[in-house]
Amino acid sequence: MIDTEAFKRMSYGLYVVCSGNQSNGNGYISNSVFQVTASPAQMAACCHKDNHTAGIIKETGSYSISVLHNEAETAIIDKFGYKSGADIDKLKGMNVEYGGTGIPILLNEAIAWIECKVVKPIDVGTHLIFIGEVLQTELLDETKPAMTYAEFKEKKQRTAPANAPTHIDEQESTDSEKSGDKYECQQCGFVYENDKEGTPFDELPDDWQCPVCGAPKSKFKAI
Ligand SMILES: Cc1cc2nc3c(=O)[nH]c(=O)nc-3n(C[C@H](O)[C@H](O)[C@H](O)COP(=O)(O)O)c2cc1C
């Protein structure tokens, strides 16, 4: 038996992983970033093959990890975690620095960053794990703690979208468990709660869109 509640007991951080160059840069939110060896210092970044950033990392051969602080703006997470660089220029207007390999490093809401050179991409089916050797790092703010995935879910009232390795399909809950009071966007995981929003979901107009990713009302399912 696999009880996905056990997965929810695991701890993670929250990062923006960027790659590319000055003319073609992009990034995505990841909670699945971790250090795999100390000497040499190596990181692993797990990236869905459909993420626009995956192709860019493969092409560029390097990536940066920006560590978000625990009060990071929701807007940053919404932009980098629920929208694709295939549709918008996510780095436009952002505070970006370029690493030694020429990759963009997002400084907004970051307390530290790490630049990595890919030494091994590992194909794990839906995702690629990019093992990266650390080239350089910088501590930007010693005062703020890093955001955890648990804090993100709690404070931002969001769940990870389908491309996140830790995504849990809440549709797996049985019909008898569905109260009809909460509706989840199947594109980004945003949960519309009737109690919180005031207007019952059923009464929203047909052209209503998800406030996070812009998906149509039809993309929502009762949870
Ligand atoms: C909290 C959170 C955690 C996420 N973790 C991952 C992750 O570890 N790996 C991944 O591939 N996508 C993850 N995602 C999803 C991507 O950030 C998302 O699909 C993004 O839109 C991809 O952007 P891109 O197409 O511009 O690369 C996560 C999203 C959120 C909100």
mmCIF file of C-alpha atoms and ligand atoms in Angstrom:
data_model
loop_
_atom_site.group_PDB
_atom_site.id
_atom_site.type_symbol
_atom_site.label_atom_id
_atom_site.label_comp_id
_atom_site.label_asym_id
_atom_site.label_seq_id
_atom_site.Cartn_x
_atom_site.Cartn_y
_atom_site.Cartn_z
ATOM 1 C CA MET A 1 0.000 0.000 0.000
ATOM 2 C CA ILE A 2 1.221 3.501 -0.808
ATOM 3 C CA ASP A 3 -0.266 6.166 1.444
ATOM 4 C CA THR A 4 0.707 9.521 -0.072
ATOM 5 C CA GLU A 5 0.250 11.117 3.369
ATOM 6 C CA ALA A 6 3.690 9.652 4.168
ATOM 7 C CA PHE A 7 5.202 11.706 1.308
ATOM 8 C CA LYS A 8 3.723 14.855 2.849
ATOM 9 C CA ARG A 9 5.788 14.263 6.004
ATOM 10 C CA MET A 10 9.042 14.868 4.082
ATOM 11 C CA SER A 11 10.850 18.236 4.272
ATOM 12 C CA TYR A 12 12.106 20.325 1.371
ATOM 13 C CA GLY A 13 13.287 23.847 0.604
ATOM 14 C CA LEU A 14 12.116 26.140 -2.180
ATOM 15 C CA TYR A 15 14.380 27.395 -4.954
ATOM 16 C CA VAL A 16 14.421 29.099 -8.329
ATOM 17 C CA VAL A 17 16.577 27.168 -10.794
ATOM 18 C CA CYS A 18 17.706 29.269 -13.755
ATOM 19 C CA SER A 19 19.648 28.566 -16.915
ATOM 20 C CA GLY A 20 20.418 30.053 -20.320
ATOM 21 C CA ASN A 21 22.204 33.285 -21.126
ATOM 22 C CA GLN A 22 21.600 37.031 -21.413
ATOM 23 C CA SER A 23 19.408 36.728 -24.510
ATOM 24 C CA ASN A 24 17.630 33.463 -23.674
ATOM 25 C CA GLY A 25 17.298 32.898 -19.943
ATOM 26 C CA ASN A 26 14.613 31.192 -17.929
ATOM 27 C CA GLY A 27 13.908 29.590 -14.569
ATOM 28 C CA TYR A 28 11.450 27.422 -12.658
ATOM 29 C CA ILE A 29 10.519 26.874 -9.033
ATOM 30 C CA SER A 30 11.785 23.653 -7.525
ATOM 31 C CA ASN A 31 11.504 22.043 -4.140
ATOM 32 C CA SER A 32 13.503 19.044 -5.386
ATOM 33 C CA VAL A 33 16.990 20.491 -5.147
ATOM 34 C CA PHE A 34 19.523 19.032 -2.748
ATOM 35 C CA GLN A 35 23.225 18.553 -2.140
ATOM 36 C CA VAL A 36 24.400 15.062 -3.115
ATOM 37 C CA THR A 37 28.140 15.115 -2.263
ATOM 38 C CA ALA A 38 30.435 17.298 -0.139
ATOM 39 C CA SER A 39 33.736 16.786 -1.932
ATOM 40 C CA PRO A 40 33.479 17.915 -4.611
ATOM 41 C CA ALA A 41 30.341 19.810 -3.669
ATOM 42 C CA GLN A 42 27.624 18.597 -6.008
ATOM 43 C CA MET A 43 23.931 19.432 -6.239
ATOM 44 C CA ALA A 44 20.979 17.687 -7.831
ATOM 45 C CA ALA A 45 18.109 19.540 -9.485
ATOM 46 C CA CYS A 46 15.109 17.479 -10.529
ATOM 47 C CA CYS A 47 13.436 19.007 -13.583
ATOM 48 C CA HIS A 48 10.368 17.816 -15.487
ATOM 49 C CA LYS A 49 11.196 17.065 -19.126
ATOM 50 C CA ASP A 50 8.293 19.304 -20.225
ATOM 51 C CA ASN A 51 9.633 22.311 -18.330
ATOM 52 C CA HIS A 52 10.928 24.924 -20.747
ATOM 53 C CA THR A 53 13.988 25.193 -18.512
ATOM 54 C CA ALA A 54 14.896 21.505 -19.031
ATOM 55 C CA GLY A 55 15.861 22.063 -22.662
ATOM 56 C CA ILE A 56 17.784 25.194 -21.735
ATOM 57 C CA ILE A 57 19.809 23.395 -19.038
ATOM 58 C CA LYS A 58 20.608 20.581 -21.489
ATOM 59 C CA GLU A 59 21.781 23.117 -24.055
ATOM 60 C CA THR A 60 23.681 25.389 -21.668
ATOM 61 C CA GLY A 61 25.214 22.695 -19.438
ATOM 62 C CA SER A 62 24.910 24.799 -16.305
ATOM 63 C CA TYR A 63 22.313 26.167 -13.927
ATOM 64 C CA SER A 64 21.925 28.394 -10.897
ATOM 65 C CA ILE A 65 19.983 27.779 -7.694
ATOM 66 C CA SER A 66 18.533 30.794 -5.868
ATOM 67 C CA VAL A 67 17.490 30.046 -2.288
ATOM 68 C CA LEU A 68 14.223 31.858 -1.483
ATOM 69 C CA HIS A 69 13.683 33.405 1.953
ATOM 70 C CA ASN A 70 10.695 32.478 4.087
ATOM 71 C CA GLU A 71 8.739 35.661 3.354
ATOM 72 C CA ALA A 72 9.295 35.506 -0.412
ATOM 73 C CA GLU A 73 6.562 37.209 -2.444
ATOM 74 C CA THR A 74 3.835 34.961 -3.785
ATOM 75 C CA ALA A 75 4.168 36.739 -7.143
ATOM 76 C CA ILE A 76 7.661 35.285 -7.674
ATOM 77 C CA ILE A 77 6.460 31.756 -6.958
ATOM 78 C CA ASP A 78 3.413 32.203 -9.170
ATOM 79 C CA LYS A 79 5.513 33.472 -12.055
ATOM 80 C CA PHE A 80 8.323 30.907 -11.856
ATOM 81 C CA GLY A 81 6.289 27.959 -10.580
ATOM 82 C CA TYR A 82 3.020 28.086 -12.478
ATOM 83 C CA LYS A 83 3.845 29.777 -15.764
ATOM 84 C CA SER A 84 6.148 28.616 -18.522
ATOM 85 C CA GLY A 85 9.050 30.440 -20.119
ATOM 86 C CA ALA A 86 7.663 29.087 -23.391
ATOM 87 C CA ASP A 87 4.850 31.659 -23.005
ATOM 88 C CA ILE A 88 6.396 34.584 -21.128
ATOM 89 C CA ASP A 89 9.805 36.147 -20.487
ATOM 90 C CA LYS A 90 10.067 35.402 -16.766
ATOM 91 C CA LEU A 91 13.368 37.206 -16.254
ATOM 92 C CA LYS A 92 12.215 40.478 -17.844
ATOM 93 C CA GLY A 93 12.327 43.249 -15.243
ATOM 94 C CA MET A 94 13.825 40.955 -12.595
ATOM 95 C CA ASN A 95 17.018 41.551 -10.657
ATOM 96 C CA VAL A 96 19.405 39.175 -12.417
ATOM 97 C CA GLU A 97 23.140 38.631 -12.187
ATOM 98 C CA TYR A 98 25.135 36.454 -14.602
ATOM 99 C CA GLY A 99 27.465 33.736 -13.347
ATOM 100 C CA GLY A 100 30.903 32.754 -14.610
ATOM 101 C CA THR A 101 29.295 30.361 -17.112
ATOM 102 C CA GLY A 102 27.019 33.162 -18.351
ATOM 103 C CA ILE A 103 23.854 31.737 -16.769
ATOM 104 C CA PRO A 104 21.281 34.037 -15.171
ATOM 105 C CA ILE A 105 20.996 34.042 -11.368
ATOM 106 C CA LEU A 106 17.759 35.395 -9.887
ATOM 107 C CA LEU A 107 18.438 37.764 -6.971
ATOM 108 C CA ASN A 108 14.825 38.758 -6.172
ATOM 109 C CA GLU A 109 13.705 37.245 -2.836
ATOM 110 C CA ALA A 110 16.945 35.226 -2.645
ATOM 111 C CA ILE A 111 19.199 34.859 0.391
ATOM 112 C CA ALA A 112 21.911 32.827 -1.355
ATOM 113 C CA TRP A 113 22.754 31.430 -4.768
ATOM 114 C CA ILE A 114 24.771 28.549 -6.136
ATOM 115 C CA GLU A 115 26.150 28.177 -9.672
ATOM 116 C CA CYS A 116 26.581 24.630 -10.987
ATOM 117 C CA LYS A 117 28.053 22.972 -14.057
ATOM 118 C CA VAL A 118 26.112 19.867 -15.140
ATOM 119 C CA VAL A 119 28.338 16.802 -14.770
ATOM 120 C CA LYS A 120 25.636 14.199 -15.247
ATOM 121 C CA PRO A 121 22.009 14.336 -16.370
ATOM 122 C CA ILE A 122 20.066 11.315 -15.084
ATOM 123 C CA ASP A 123 16.891 10.264 -16.872
ATOM 124 C CA VAL A 124 14.287 9.183 -14.312
ATOM 125 C CA GLY A 125 11.281 8.935 -16.630
ATOM 126 C CA THR A 126 9.141 12.057 -16.403
ATOM 127 C CA HIS A 127 12.058 14.075 -14.993
ATOM 128 C CA LEU A 128 15.760 14.669 -15.489
ATOM 129 C CA ILE A 129 18.002 14.970 -12.461
ATOM 130 C CA PHE A 130 20.823 17.327 -13.295
ATOM 131 C CA ILE A 131 23.818 16.535 -11.120
ATOM 132 C CA GLY A 132 25.856 19.722 -11.002
ATOM 133 C CA GLU A 133 29.286 20.483 -9.636
ATOM 134 C CA VAL A 134 29.292 23.696 -7.635
ATOM 135 C CA LEU A 135 31.379 26.420 -9.290
ATOM 136 C CA GLN A 136 30.632 29.369 -7.020
ATOM 137 C CA THR A 137 28.178 30.538 -4.377
ATOM 138 C CA GLU A 138 27.196 33.782 -2.711
ATOM 139 C CA LEU A 139 25.425 34.515 0.548
ATOM 140 C CA LEU A 140 23.163 37.548 0.021
ATOM 141 C CA ASP A 141 21.370 37.859 3.350
ATOM 142 C CA GLU A 142 22.419 36.244 6.611
ATOM 143 C CA THR A 143 19.400 37.449 8.559
ATOM 144 C CA LYS A 144 16.501 35.701 6.834
ATOM 145 C CA PRO A 145 15.750 31.976 7.043
ATOM 146 C CA ALA A 146 15.087 29.963 3.894
ATOM 147 C CA MET A 147 11.559 29.102 2.873
ATOM 148 C CA THR A 148 10.504 25.491 3.293
ATOM 149 C CA TYR A 149 8.075 23.653 1.054
ATOM 150 C CA ALA A 150 5.806 23.140 4.086
ATOM 151 C CA GLU A 151 5.721 26.909 4.761
ATOM 152 C CA PHE A 152 4.968 27.557 1.131
ATOM 153 C CA LYS A 153 1.958 25.211 1.234
ATOM 154 C CA GLU A 154 0.754 26.584 4.554
ATOM 155 C CA LYS A 155 1.290 30.313 4.004
ATOM 156 C CA LYS A 156 0.524 30.527 0.320
ATOM 157 C CA GLN A 157 -2.350 28.051 0.359
ATOM 158 C CA ARG A 158 -1.017 26.443 -2.801
ATOM 159 C CA THR A 159 -0.098 22.941 -3.854
ATOM 160 C CA ALA A 160 2.709 22.001 -6.234
ATOM 161 C CA PRO A 161 1.594 21.721 -9.877
ATOM 162 C CA ALA A 162 1.716 18.552 -11.966
ATOM 163 C CA ASN A 163 5.329 19.018 -13.127
ATOM 164 C CA ALA A 164 6.683 18.996 -9.558
ATOM 165 C CA PRO A 165 8.000 15.554 -8.556
ATOM 166 C CA THR A 166 6.145 15.911 -5.257
ATOM 167 C CA HIS A 167 2.793 16.695 -6.888
ATOM 168 C CA ILE A 168 -0.010 14.673 -5.366
ATOM 169 C CA ASP A 169 -3.103 14.209 -7.425
ATOM 170 C CA GLU A 170 -5.810 15.223 -4.980
ATOM 171 C CA GLN A 171 -8.304 13.694 -7.426
ATOM 172 C CA GLU A 172 -7.267 10.396 -5.912
ATOM 173 C CA SER A 173 -9.568 11.222 -2.994
ATOM 174 C CA THR A 174 -12.821 9.323 -3.234
ATOM 175 C CA ASP A 175 -16.122 10.909 -4.226
ATOM 176 C CA SER A 176 -17.457 10.514 -0.676
ATOM 177 C CA GLU A 177 -14.543 12.638 0.593
ATOM 178 C CA LYS A 178 -15.367 15.487 -1.798
ATOM 179 C CA SER A 179 -17.320 18.195 -0.023
ATOM 180 C CA GLY A 180 -17.901 20.373 -3.084
ATOM 181 C CA ASP A 181 -16.484 23.329 -1.125
ATOM 182 C CA LYS A 182 -13.014 23.257 -2.647
ATOM 183 C CA TYR A 183 -11.982 23.187 -6.282
ATOM 184 C CA GLU A 184 -8.454 22.588 -7.515
ATOM 185 C CA CYS A 185 -6.968 23.962 -10.713
ATOM 186 C CA GLN A 186 -5.628 20.958 -12.625
ATOM 187 C CA GLN A 187 -3.062 23.165 -14.320
ATOM 188 C CA CYS A 188 -1.377 24.796 -11.338
ATOM 189 C CA GLY A 189 -2.816 23.320 -8.151
ATOM 190 C CA PHE A 190 -4.446 26.546 -6.899
ATOM 191 C CA VAL A 191 -7.339 25.681 -4.594
ATOM 192 C CA TYR A 192 -10.518 27.795 -4.701
ATOM 193 C CA GLU A 193 -12.307 27.599 -1.371
ATOM 194 C CA ASN A 194 -15.922 28.712 -1.345
ATOM 195 C CA ASP A 195 -15.707 29.763 2.321
ATOM 196 C CA LYS A 196 -12.670 31.953 1.780
ATOM 197 C CA GLU A 197 -13.612 33.521 -1.547
ATOM 198 C CA GLY A 198 -17.226 34.330 -0.710
ATOM 199 C CA THR A 199 -18.717 33.443 -4.102
ATOM 200 C CA PRO A 200 -19.501 29.740 -4.503
ATOM 201 C CA PHE A 201 -17.423 28.243 -7.320
ATOM 202 C CA ASP A 202 -20.539 27.145 -9.231
ATOM 203 C CA GLU A 203 -21.705 30.749 -9.396
ATOM 204 C CA LEU A 204 -18.533 32.107 -10.971
ATOM 205 C CA PRO A 205 -19.034 33.243 -14.588
ATOM 206 C CA ASP A 206 -17.992 30.856 -17.382
ATOM 207 C CA ASP A 207 -15.177 33.160 -18.477
ATOM 208 C CA TRP A 208 -13.700 33.222 -14.964
ATOM 209 C CA GLN A 209 -10.010 32.236 -14.938
ATOM 210 C CA CYS A 210 -7.613 30.805 -12.381
ATOM 211 C CA PRO A 211 -6.052 33.802 -10.551
ATOM 212 C CA VAL A 212 -2.667 32.068 -10.521
ATOM 213 C CA CYS A 213 -2.123 30.569 -13.978
ATOM 214 C CA GLY A 214 -5.058 31.868 -16.027
ATOM 215 C CA ALA A 215 -6.516 28.407 -16.733
ATOM 216 C CA PRO A 216 -10.237 28.386 -17.668
ATOM 217 C CA LYS A 217 -12.913 27.460 -15.105
ATOM 218 C CA SER A 218 -13.323 24.084 -16.830
ATOM 219 C CA LYS A 219 -9.820 23.102 -15.628
ATOM 220 C CA PHE A 220 -11.048 23.036 -11.996
ATOM 221 C CA LYS A 221 -12.193 19.868 -10.273
ATOM 222 C CA ALA A 222 -13.926 19.436 -6.908
ATOM 223 C CA ILE A 223 -11.626 18.017 -4.248
HETATM 224 C C1 LIG B 1 6.199 24.610 -4.956
HETATM 225 C C2 LIG B 1 6.592 24.161 -6.326
HETATM 226 C C3 LIG B 1 7.579 23.193 -6.465
HETATM 227 C C4 LIG B 1 7.951 22.749 -7.729
HETATM 228 N N1 LIG B 1 8.947 21.838 -7.844
HETATM 229 C C5 LIG B 1 9.334 21.424 -9.070
HETATM 230 C C6 LIG B 1 10.439 20.543 -9.207
HETATM 231 O O1 LIG B 1 11.105 20.176 -8.255
HETATM 232 N N2 LIG B 1 10.745 20.108 -10.463
HETATM 233 C C7 LIG B 1 10.050 20.519 -11.570
HETATM 234 O O2 LIG B 1 10.384 20.105 -12.674
HETATM 235 N N3 LIG B 1 9.020 21.398 -11.469
HETATM 236 C C8 LIG B 1 8.665 21.858 -10.251
HETATM 237 N N4 LIG B 1 7.651 22.755 -10.129
HETATM 238 C C9 LIG B 1 6.897 23.133 -11.324
HETATM 239 C C10 LIG B 1 7.618 24.146 -12.210
HETATM 240 O O3 LIG B 1 8.134 25.196 -11.448
HETATM 241 C C11 LIG B 1 6.609 24.670 -13.239
HETATM 242 O O4 LIG B 1 6.164 23.595 -14.037
HETATM 243 C C12 LIG B 1 7.134 25.800 -14.096
HETATM 244 O O5 LIG B 1 6.033 26.452 -14.693
HETATM 245 C C13 LIG B 1 8.074 25.358 -15.196
HETATM 246 O O6 LIG B 1 8.551 26.501 -15.843
HETATM 247 P P1 LIG B 1 9.259 26.472 -17.268
HETATM 248 O O7 LIG B 1 8.344 25.755 -18.214
HETATM 249 O O8 LIG B 1 9.426 27.917 -17.618
HETATM 250 O O9 LIG B 1 10.565 25.767 -17.095
HETATM 251 C C14 LIG B 1 7.307 23.265 -8.878
HETATM 252 C C15 LIG B 1 6.350 24.278 -8.740
HETATM 253 C C16 LIG B 1 5.998 24.733 -7.477
HETATM 254 C C17 LIG B 1 4.985 25.816 -7.353
#
